[in-house]
Short mmCIF file of C-alpha atoms and ligand atoms in Angstrom, two decimals:
data_model
loop_
_atom_site.label_atom_id
_atom_site.label_comp_id
_atom_site.label_asym_id
_atom_site.label_seq_id
_atom_site.Cartn_x
_atom_site.Cartn_y
_atom_site.Cartn_z
CA UNK K 1 120.59 98.87 113.21
CA UNK K 2 117.85 100.23 110.90
CA UNK K 3 115.10 100.20 113.53
CA UNK K 4 117.31 101.41 116.40
CA UNK K 5 119.45 104.01 114.66
CA UNK K 6 118.46 104.89 111.10
CA UNK K 7 114.66 104.85 111.38
CA UNK K 8 114.47 107.12 114.45
CA UNK K 9 116.59 109.68 112.59
CA UNK K 10 114.59 109.42 109.38
CA UNK K 11 111.30 109.65 111.28
CA UNK K 12 112.38 113.06 112.66
CA UNK K 13 111.88 114.43 109.16
CA UNK K 14 108.53 114.67 107.32
CA UNK K 15 107.72 111.47 105.38
CA UNK K 16 107.74 112.94 101.90
CA UNK K 17 110.99 114.85 102.57
CA UNK K 18 112.60 111.61 103.75
CA UNK K 19 111.43 109.87 100.60
CA UNK K 20 113.16 112.47 98.42
CA UNK K 21 116.23 112.51 100.65
CA UNK K 22 116.64 108.73 100.47
CA UNK K 23 116.17 108.90 96.71
CA UNK K 24 118.89 111.53 96.39
CA UNK K 25 121.28 109.57 98.60
CA UNK K 26 120.70 106.37 96.64
CA UNK K 27 121.10 108.20 93.33
CA UNK K 28 124.40 109.73 94.44
CA UNK K 29 125.80 106.68 96.20
CA UNK K 30 124.64 104.42 93.38
CA UNK K 31 127.20 106.10 91.16
CA UNK K 32 130.09 105.57 93.59
CA UNK K 33 132.20 102.63 92.36
CA UNK K 34 131.64 99.57 94.51
CA UNK K 35 128.53 100.92 96.28
CA UNK K 36 126.06 98.74 94.43
CA UNK K 37 128.23 95.65 94.92
CA UNK K 38 128.46 96.39 98.63
CA UNK K 39 124.68 96.81 98.96
CA UNK K 40 124.15 93.60 97.01
CA UNK K 41 126.60 91.71 99.24
CA UNK K 42 124.72 92.86 102.33
CA UNK K 43 121.12 92.65 101.22
CA UNK K 44 120.71 90.19 98.36
CA UNK K 45 119.85 86.59 98.95
CA UNK K 46 119.85 84.14 96.10
CA UNK K 47 118.64 80.59 96.04
CA UNK K 48 117.24 78.63 93.10
CA UNK K 49 114.44 77.44 95.40
CA UNK K 50 113.10 81.01 95.39
CA UNK K 51 112.60 81.12 91.64
CA UNK K 52 109.04 81.36 90.36
CA UNK K 53 107.47 81.26 86.92
CA UNK K 54 104.22 83.15 86.54
CA UNK K 55 102.32 84.37 83.45
CA UNK K 56 105.30 83.40 81.32
CA UNK K 57 107.85 85.41 83.32
CA UNK K 58 110.66 83.94 85.39
CA UNK K 59 111.14 85.73 88.73
CA UNK K 60 114.40 85.27 90.67
CA UNK K 61 112.37 85.42 93.85
CA UNK K 62 108.74 86.10 94.81
CA UNK K 63 109.25 89.36 96.78
CA UNK K 64 108.61 92.60 94.91
CA UNK K 65 108.56 96.32 95.60
CA UNK K 66 104.97 97.55 95.35
CA UNK K 67 103.83 100.39 93.10
CA UNK K 68 104.15 103.95 94.34
CA UNK K 69 107.66 103.80 95.79
CA UNK K 70 109.53 104.37 92.55
CA UNK K 71 106.71 105.81 90.48
CA UNK K 72 109.01 107.38 87.88
CA UNK K 73 111.52 104.52 87.49
CA UNK K 74 114.30 106.67 88.91
CA UNK K 75 116.02 104.03 91.00
CA UNK K 76 115.48 100.65 89.39
CA UNK K 77 119.19 99.71 89.43
CA UNK K 78 119.73 100.89 93.00
CA UNK K 79 116.54 99.31 94.39
CA UNK K 80 117.23 96.02 92.68
CA UNK K 81 120.42 95.78 94.81
CA UNK K 82 118.19 95.35 97.88
CA UNK K 83 117.19 91.91 96.64
CA UNK K 84 113.73 92.41 95.18
CA UNK K 85 112.64 89.83 92.63
CA UNK K 86 110.63 92.49 90.81
CA UNK K 87 109.90 96.19 90.97
CA UNK K 88 106.62 97.80 90.00
CA UNK K 89 106.91 101.34 88.71
CA UNK K 90 104.02 103.83 88.58
CA UNK K 91 101.29 104.53 88.80
CA UNK K 92 102.20 106.41 85.64
CA UNK K 93 99.77 108.58 83.73
CA UNK K 94 100.14 109.84 80.12
CA UNK K 95 100.83 113.43 81.15
CA UNK K 96 102.98 114.53 84.07
CA UNK K 97 100.91 115.75 87.01
CA UNK K 98 101.83 117.21 90.40
CA UNK K 99 99.45 115.14 92.53
CA UNK K 100 97.60 116.51 95.51
CA UNK K 101 98.66 119.40 97.70
CA UNK K 102 101.15 118.68 100.47
CA UNK K 103 101.10 117.39 103.16
CA UNK K 104 99.78 114.19 101.60
CA UNK K 105 101.78 111.44 103.29
CA UNK K 106 101.47 110.69 107.01
CA UNK K 107 103.06 108.19 109.40
CA UNK K 108 101.05 106.36 112.05
CA UNK K 109 103.89 104.79 114.07
CA UNK K 110 101.54 103.40 116.74
CA UNK K 111 99.89 101.37 113.98
CA UNK K 112 102.96 100.71 111.82
CA UNK K 113 101.01 102.34 109.04
CA UNK K 114 100.94 105.17 106.53
CA UNK K 115 98.12 107.25 105.14
CA UNK K 116 98.71 108.77 101.72
CA UNK K 117 96.74 110.87 99.30
CA UNK K 118 99.56 111.44 96.83
CA UNK K 119 97.17 111.48 93.85
CA UNK K 120 99.40 109.90 91.20
CA UNK K 121 102.16 112.52 91.32
CA UNK K 122 104.41 111.48 88.45
CA UNK K 123 106.46 112.80 85.57
CA UNK K 124 104.41 111.02 82.89
CA UNK K 125 104.96 107.75 81.04
CA UNK K 126 107.24 109.16 78.32
CA UNK K 127 109.67 110.58 80.87
CA UNK K 128 109.84 107.24 82.67
CA UNK K 129 110.65 105.51 79.39
CA UNK K 130 113.77 107.64 78.97
CA UNK K 131 115.01 106.38 82.34
CA UNK K 132 113.97 102.78 81.69
CA UNK K 133 116.06 102.81 78.52
CA UNK K 134 119.16 103.51 80.61
CA UNK K 135 118.67 100.88 83.28
CA UNK K 136 121.34 98.23 83.64
CA UNK K 137 119.70 95.78 86.03
CA UNK K 138 117.80 92.82 84.61
CA UNK K 139 115.25 92.85 87.46
CA UNK K 140 111.67 92.23 86.32
CA UNK K 141 109.82 95.55 86.00
CA UNK K 142 106.05 95.94 86.08
CA UNK K 143 104.38 99.02 84.63
CA UNK K 144 101.47 100.18 86.75
CA UNK K 145 99.26 102.50 84.69
CA UNK K 146 96.42 104.90 85.42
CA UNK K 147 94.63 107.95 84.16
CA UNK K 148 95.32 111.66 84.63
CA UNK K 149 93.18 113.47 87.19
CA UNK K 150 91.76 115.79 84.52
CA UNK K 151 90.73 112.94 82.20
CA UNK K 152 87.02 112.13 82.61
CA UNK K 153 86.23 108.46 83.20
CA UNK K 154 84.57 108.15 79.78
CA UNK K 155 87.96 108.90 78.18
CA UNK K 156 89.99 106.79 80.61
CA UNK K 157 90.61 104.13 77.94
CA UNK K 158 92.80 106.56 76.01
CA UNK K 159 94.98 107.26 79.03
CA UNK K 160 95.56 103.58 79.75
CA UNK K 161 96.22 102.97 76.05
CA UNK K 162 98.74 105.82 75.83
CA UNK K 163 100.62 104.55 78.88
CA UNK K 164 100.56 101.02 77.49
CA UNK K 165 102.00 102.10 74.15
CA UNK K 166 104.70 104.27 75.73
CA UNK K 167 105.87 101.59 78.15
CA UNK K 168 105.34 98.51 75.99
CA UNK K 169 108.98 97.96 75.01
CA UNK K 170 110.36 98.77 78.45
CA UNK K 171 108.42 96.76 81.04
CA UNK K 172 107.80 93.04 81.52
CA UNK K 173 104.15 93.17 82.60
CA UNK K 174 101.37 95.73 83.01
CA UNK K 175 99.07 96.55 85.89
CA UNK K 176 95.79 98.33 85.32
CA UNK K 177 95.26 100.40 88.43
CA UNK K 178 91.66 101.34 89.12
CA UNK K 179 91.93 101.03 92.88
CA UNK K 180 93.70 104.12 94.17
CA UNK K 181 91.43 106.10 96.50
CA UNK K 182 93.21 109.36 95.71
CA UNK K 183 92.07 110.15 92.17
CA UNK K 184 88.45 111.30 92.27
CA UNK K 185 86.16 108.84 90.48
CA UNK K 186 88.92 106.34 89.65
CA UNK K 187 87.42 103.56 91.74
CA UNK K 188 84.19 103.86 89.72
CA UNK K 189 86.17 102.14 86.96
CA UNK K 190 86.13 99.05 89.20
CA UNK K 191 82.41 98.66 88.47
CA UNK K 192 81.49 95.67 86.37
CA UNK K 193 80.80 97.03 82.89
CA UNK K 194 83.44 99.80 82.68
CA UNK K 195 86.07 97.49 84.14
CA UNK K 196 85.30 94.66 81.77
CA UNK K 197 85.60 97.01 78.79
CA UNK K 198 88.81 98.55 80.11
CA UNK K 199 90.47 95.18 80.69
CA UNK K 200 89.35 93.94 77.26
CA UNK K 201 90.75 97.09 75.70
CA UNK K 202 94.21 96.84 77.30
CA UNK K 203 94.43 93.07 76.70
CA UNK K 204 93.48 93.57 73.03
CA UNK K 205 96.28 96.12 72.74
CA UNK K 206 98.73 93.61 74.12
CA UNK K 207 97.42 90.90 71.79
CA UNK K 208 97.93 93.21 68.83
CA UNK K 209 101.68 93.25 69.51
CA UNK K 210 104.12 90.71 68.12
CA UNK K 211 105.00 89.71 71.66
CA UNK K 212 102.16 89.60 74.17
CA UNK K 213 102.89 91.23 77.55
CA UNK K 214 100.84 90.07 80.56
CA UNK K 215 98.17 92.43 81.85
CA UNK K 216 97.16 92.33 85.52
CA UNK K 217 94.48 94.13 87.50
CA UNK K 218 95.10 95.78 90.88
CA UNK K 219 92.09 95.92 93.17
CA UNK K 220 91.06 97.71 96.37
CA UNK K 221 90.56 95.94 99.70
CA UNK K 222 87.27 97.77 100.22
CA UNK K 223 85.22 95.74 97.75
CA UNK K 224 82.34 93.70 99.17
CA UNK K 225 81.69 90.08 98.28
CA UNK K 226 79.35 90.89 95.37
CA UNK K 227 81.95 93.27 93.93
CA UNK K 228 84.68 90.65 94.37
CA UNK K 229 82.46 88.14 92.55
CA UNK K 230 82.15 90.63 89.69
CA UNK K 231 85.94 91.00 89.64
CA UNK K 232 86.37 87.24 89.47
CA UNK K 233 83.95 87.04 86.55
CA UNK K 234 85.78 89.83 84.70
CA UNK K 235 89.20 88.30 85.32
CA UNK K 236 88.04 85.01 83.84
CA UNK K 237 85.94 86.42 80.98
CA UNK K 238 88.67 88.78 79.79
CA UNK K 239 91.51 86.26 80.31
CA UNK K 240 93.33 88.75 82.50
CA UNK K 241 96.77 87.35 83.37
CA UNK K 242 96.69 87.97 87.10
CA UNK K 243 95.36 90.05 89.96
CA UNK K 244 97.15 92.21 92.52
CA UNK K 245 95.37 92.35 95.86
CA UNK K 246 95.34 94.85 97.41
CA UNK K 247 95.80 98.58 97.17
CA UNK K 248 95.43 100.82 100.27
CA UNK K 249 92.16 100.98 102.23
CA UNK K 250 89.84 103.87 102.98
CA UNK K 251 88.84 102.13 106.23
CA UNK K 252 90.07 103.55 109.56
CA UNK K 253 88.86 100.65 111.72
CA UNK K 254 90.81 99.30 114.72
CA UNK K 255 93.60 101.89 114.79
CA UNK K 256 95.70 102.66 117.87
CA UNK K 257 96.41 106.23 116.76
CA UNK K 258 93.97 108.61 118.51
CA UNK K 259 90.82 109.32 116.53
CA UNK K 260 91.44 113.07 116.70
CA UNK K 261 94.79 112.60 114.95
CA UNK K 262 93.26 110.38 112.28
CA UNK K 263 90.54 112.96 111.67
CA UNK K 264 93.15 115.70 111.39
CA UNK K 265 94.98 113.72 108.69
CA UNK K 266 91.81 113.40 106.63
CA UNK K 267 91.33 111.43 103.41
CA UNK K 268 93.74 108.97 101.92
CA UNK K 269 94.65 105.31 101.62
CA UNK K 270 95.83 103.45 104.69
CA UNK K 271 98.66 100.93 104.27
CA UNK K 272 100.79 98.76 106.53
CA UNK K 273 99.91 96.57 109.51
CA UNK K 274 96.19 97.49 109.78
CA UNK K 275 95.74 96.27 106.20
CA UNK K 276 97.21 92.79 106.68
CA UNK K 277 94.05 91.01 107.75
CA UNK K 278 91.71 92.45 105.11
CA UNK K 279 94.24 91.96 102.33
CA UNK K 280 94.62 88.31 103.35
CA UNK K 281 90.84 87.82 103.41
CA UNK K 282 90.55 89.20 99.88
CA UNK K 283 93.39 86.97 98.65
CA UNK K 284 91.85 83.87 100.27
CA UNK K 285 88.49 84.64 98.71
CA UNK K 286 90.00 85.24 95.28
CA UNK K 287 92.01 82.02 95.50
CA UNK K 288 88.90 80.03 96.45
CA UNK K 289 87.00 81.42 93.46
CA UNK K 290 89.78 81.53 90.86
CA UNK K 291 91.24 78.08 91.43
CA UNK K 292 94.81 77.12 92.21
CA UNK K 293 96.44 78.18 88.95
CA UNK K 294 95.30 81.78 88.60
CA UNK K 295 98.23 84.16 89.31
CA UNK K 296 97.70 86.27 92.42
CA UNK K 297 100.16 88.87 93.72
CA UNK K 298 99.52 89.54 97.41
CA UNK K 299 100.24 92.97 98.87
CA UNK K 300 99.09 94.82 101.96
CA UNK K 301 100.61 94.92 105.41
CA UNK K 302 103.61 92.65 104.99
CA UNK K 303 105.81 93.90 107.83
CA UNK K 304 107.53 90.68 108.95
CA UNK K 305 108.58 87.32 107.51
CA UNK K 306 105.55 85.82 109.29
CA UNK K 307 103.23 88.22 107.44
CA UNK K 308 104.86 87.19 104.17
CA UNK K 309 104.27 83.50 104.88
CA UNK K 310 100.64 84.23 105.78
CA UNK K 311 100.19 85.98 102.42
CA UNK K 312 101.52 82.91 100.64
CA UNK K 313 99.31 80.65 102.75
CA UNK K 314 96.32 82.85 101.90
CA UNK K 315 97.00 82.01 98.26
CA UNK K 316 99.46 84.55 96.86
CA UNK K 317 102.02 83.32 94.30
CA UNK K 318 104.16 86.44 94.59
CA UNK K 319 104.13 89.19 97.21
CA UNK K 320 104.94 92.89 97.29
CA UNK K 321 105.60 95.40 100.02
CA UNK K 322 105.85 99.13 100.48
CA UNK K 323 105.07 100.22 104.06
CA UNK K 324 107.03 97.30 105.55
CA UNK K 325 110.09 98.51 103.64
CA UNK K 326 109.75 101.91 105.38
CA UNK K 327 109.14 100.57 108.89
CA UNK K 328 111.44 97.54 108.84
CA UNK K 329 114.17 98.78 106.51
CA UNK K 330 115.77 97.13 103.49
CA UNK K 331 116.93 94.08 105.49
CA UNK K 332 113.33 92.88 105.61
CA UNK K 333 113.56 91.56 102.03
CA UNK K 334 116.36 89.12 102.86
CA UNK K 335 114.64 88.04 106.10
CA UNK K 336 111.46 87.30 104.17
CA UNK K 337 113.32 85.37 101.48
CA UNK K 338 115.05 83.20 104.08
CA UNK K 339 111.75 82.49 105.81
CA UNK K 340 110.18 81.46 102.50
CA UNK K 341 112.92 78.87 102.00
CA UNK K 342 112.27 77.50 105.50
CA UNK K 343 108.51 77.51 104.90
CA UNK K 344 108.99 75.56 101.67
CA UNK K 345 111.19 73.01 103.41
CA UNK K 346 108.65 72.27 106.17
C1 LIG N 401 102.93 106.58 99.57
C2 LIG N 401 102.27 105.50 98.78
C3 LIG N 401 102.04 105.66 97.43
C4 LIG N 401 101.42 104.66 96.69
N1 LIG N 401 101.23 104.84 95.35
C5 LIG N 401 100.66 103.86 94.62
C6 LIG N 401 100.46 104.01 93.23
O1 LIG N 401 100.84 105.02 92.63
N2 LIG N 401 99.87 102.99 92.56
C7 LIG N 401 99.45 101.83 93.16
O2 LIG N 401 98.94 100.94 92.50
N3 LIG N 401 99.64 101.67 94.48
C8 LIG N 401 100.21 102.63 95.22
N4 LIG N 401 100.40 102.45 96.56
C9 LIG N 401 99.86 101.23 97.19
C10 LIG N 401 100.94 100.16 97.37
O3 LIG N 401 101.45 99.73 96.14
C11 LIG N 401 100.35 98.96 98.13
O4 LIG N 401 99.35 98.36 97.35
C12 LIG N 401 99.75 99.34 99.47
O5 LIG N 401 100.52 100.35 100.11
C13 LIG N 401 99.63 98.15 100.42
O6 LIG N 401 100.90 97.57 100.67
P1 LIG N 401 101.78 97.91 101.98
O7 LIG N 401 100.87 97.71 103.18
O8 LIG N 401 102.92 96.95 101.92
O9 LIG N 401 102.22 99.31 101.86
C14 LIG N 401 101.01 103.45 97.32
C15 LIG N 401 101.26 103.28 98.69
C16 LIG N 401 101.88 104.27 99.42
C17 LIG N 401 102.12 104.05 100.89
#
């Protein structure tokens, strides 16, 4: 139904317009009595065998919605009805910012992919808090945090700290995002010394609280082996609670979409099917270096239940998706959950 009827209609409209349209529909329908129960009855799938405990948090299931979809925490209650075990909001920055000029989100249907250069468009951490206070769902929420475009890298600490403080009482775990390709200079924070200091800083903040909240790091798929080795060292030295691999890629290798079209689109992060293989390689490498107990959240190109199983086999404890949700529709969550049960039983 989604792929044959709904998706072709949605894909007639520009991708960012569709995003806002779907948000408005869900916001309106979410308030209609019985709507959320109906959505839950159709899409949710519960089974105690899906429960996971990671960095001190109990997840109802291991399938999450990746950062970027609900940056401003506008639809936590509605999105939780689709069966996600956790939802990551953000990337949030201290101050609201408009992001890059439009168009900044592009579909590559021949590749089941998206290219985006949104540039952390968001309403700011404080605004998100007001919405988080009103949420009713008990779904686990991660707070993905970053820095404003106008903040120079040498002051980035302050931005991460401000977001941490604002969100502390309202999210279950934090993600330090230094891997988006769309904020100039941000990825420089992935270099060894600045990253180590940044992680130490955020973790110290969390330790200073009465209740410690886990702090994770989200990395890019474009790091080479030496850079991944540095990441591993930092994760261990700073006692980071987990790693999210991966963000979108700047690579344009092996695409079906004509080169001229890709060139016309220009810069941005590529997500979806073309990312699956590289994301899995990074996860496998991290698992081999970090040992079997280090929490890894696998994300990048999960389009089908088979892709989800491959992520788990690569070494992910939990998984997230974004582009697969767009191309496959909300039913993909339940299909993945069912396949995980089968995978566990075999
Ligand atoms: C339109 C769009 C916006 C995104 N925004 C963010 C973001 O703000 N922060 C972040 O950490 N990741 C962001 N991501 C990356 C996703 O969270 C995810 O890591 C990536 O898309 C790979 O997963 P996928 O192939 O399932 O989409 C964004 C992705 C897309 C497509």
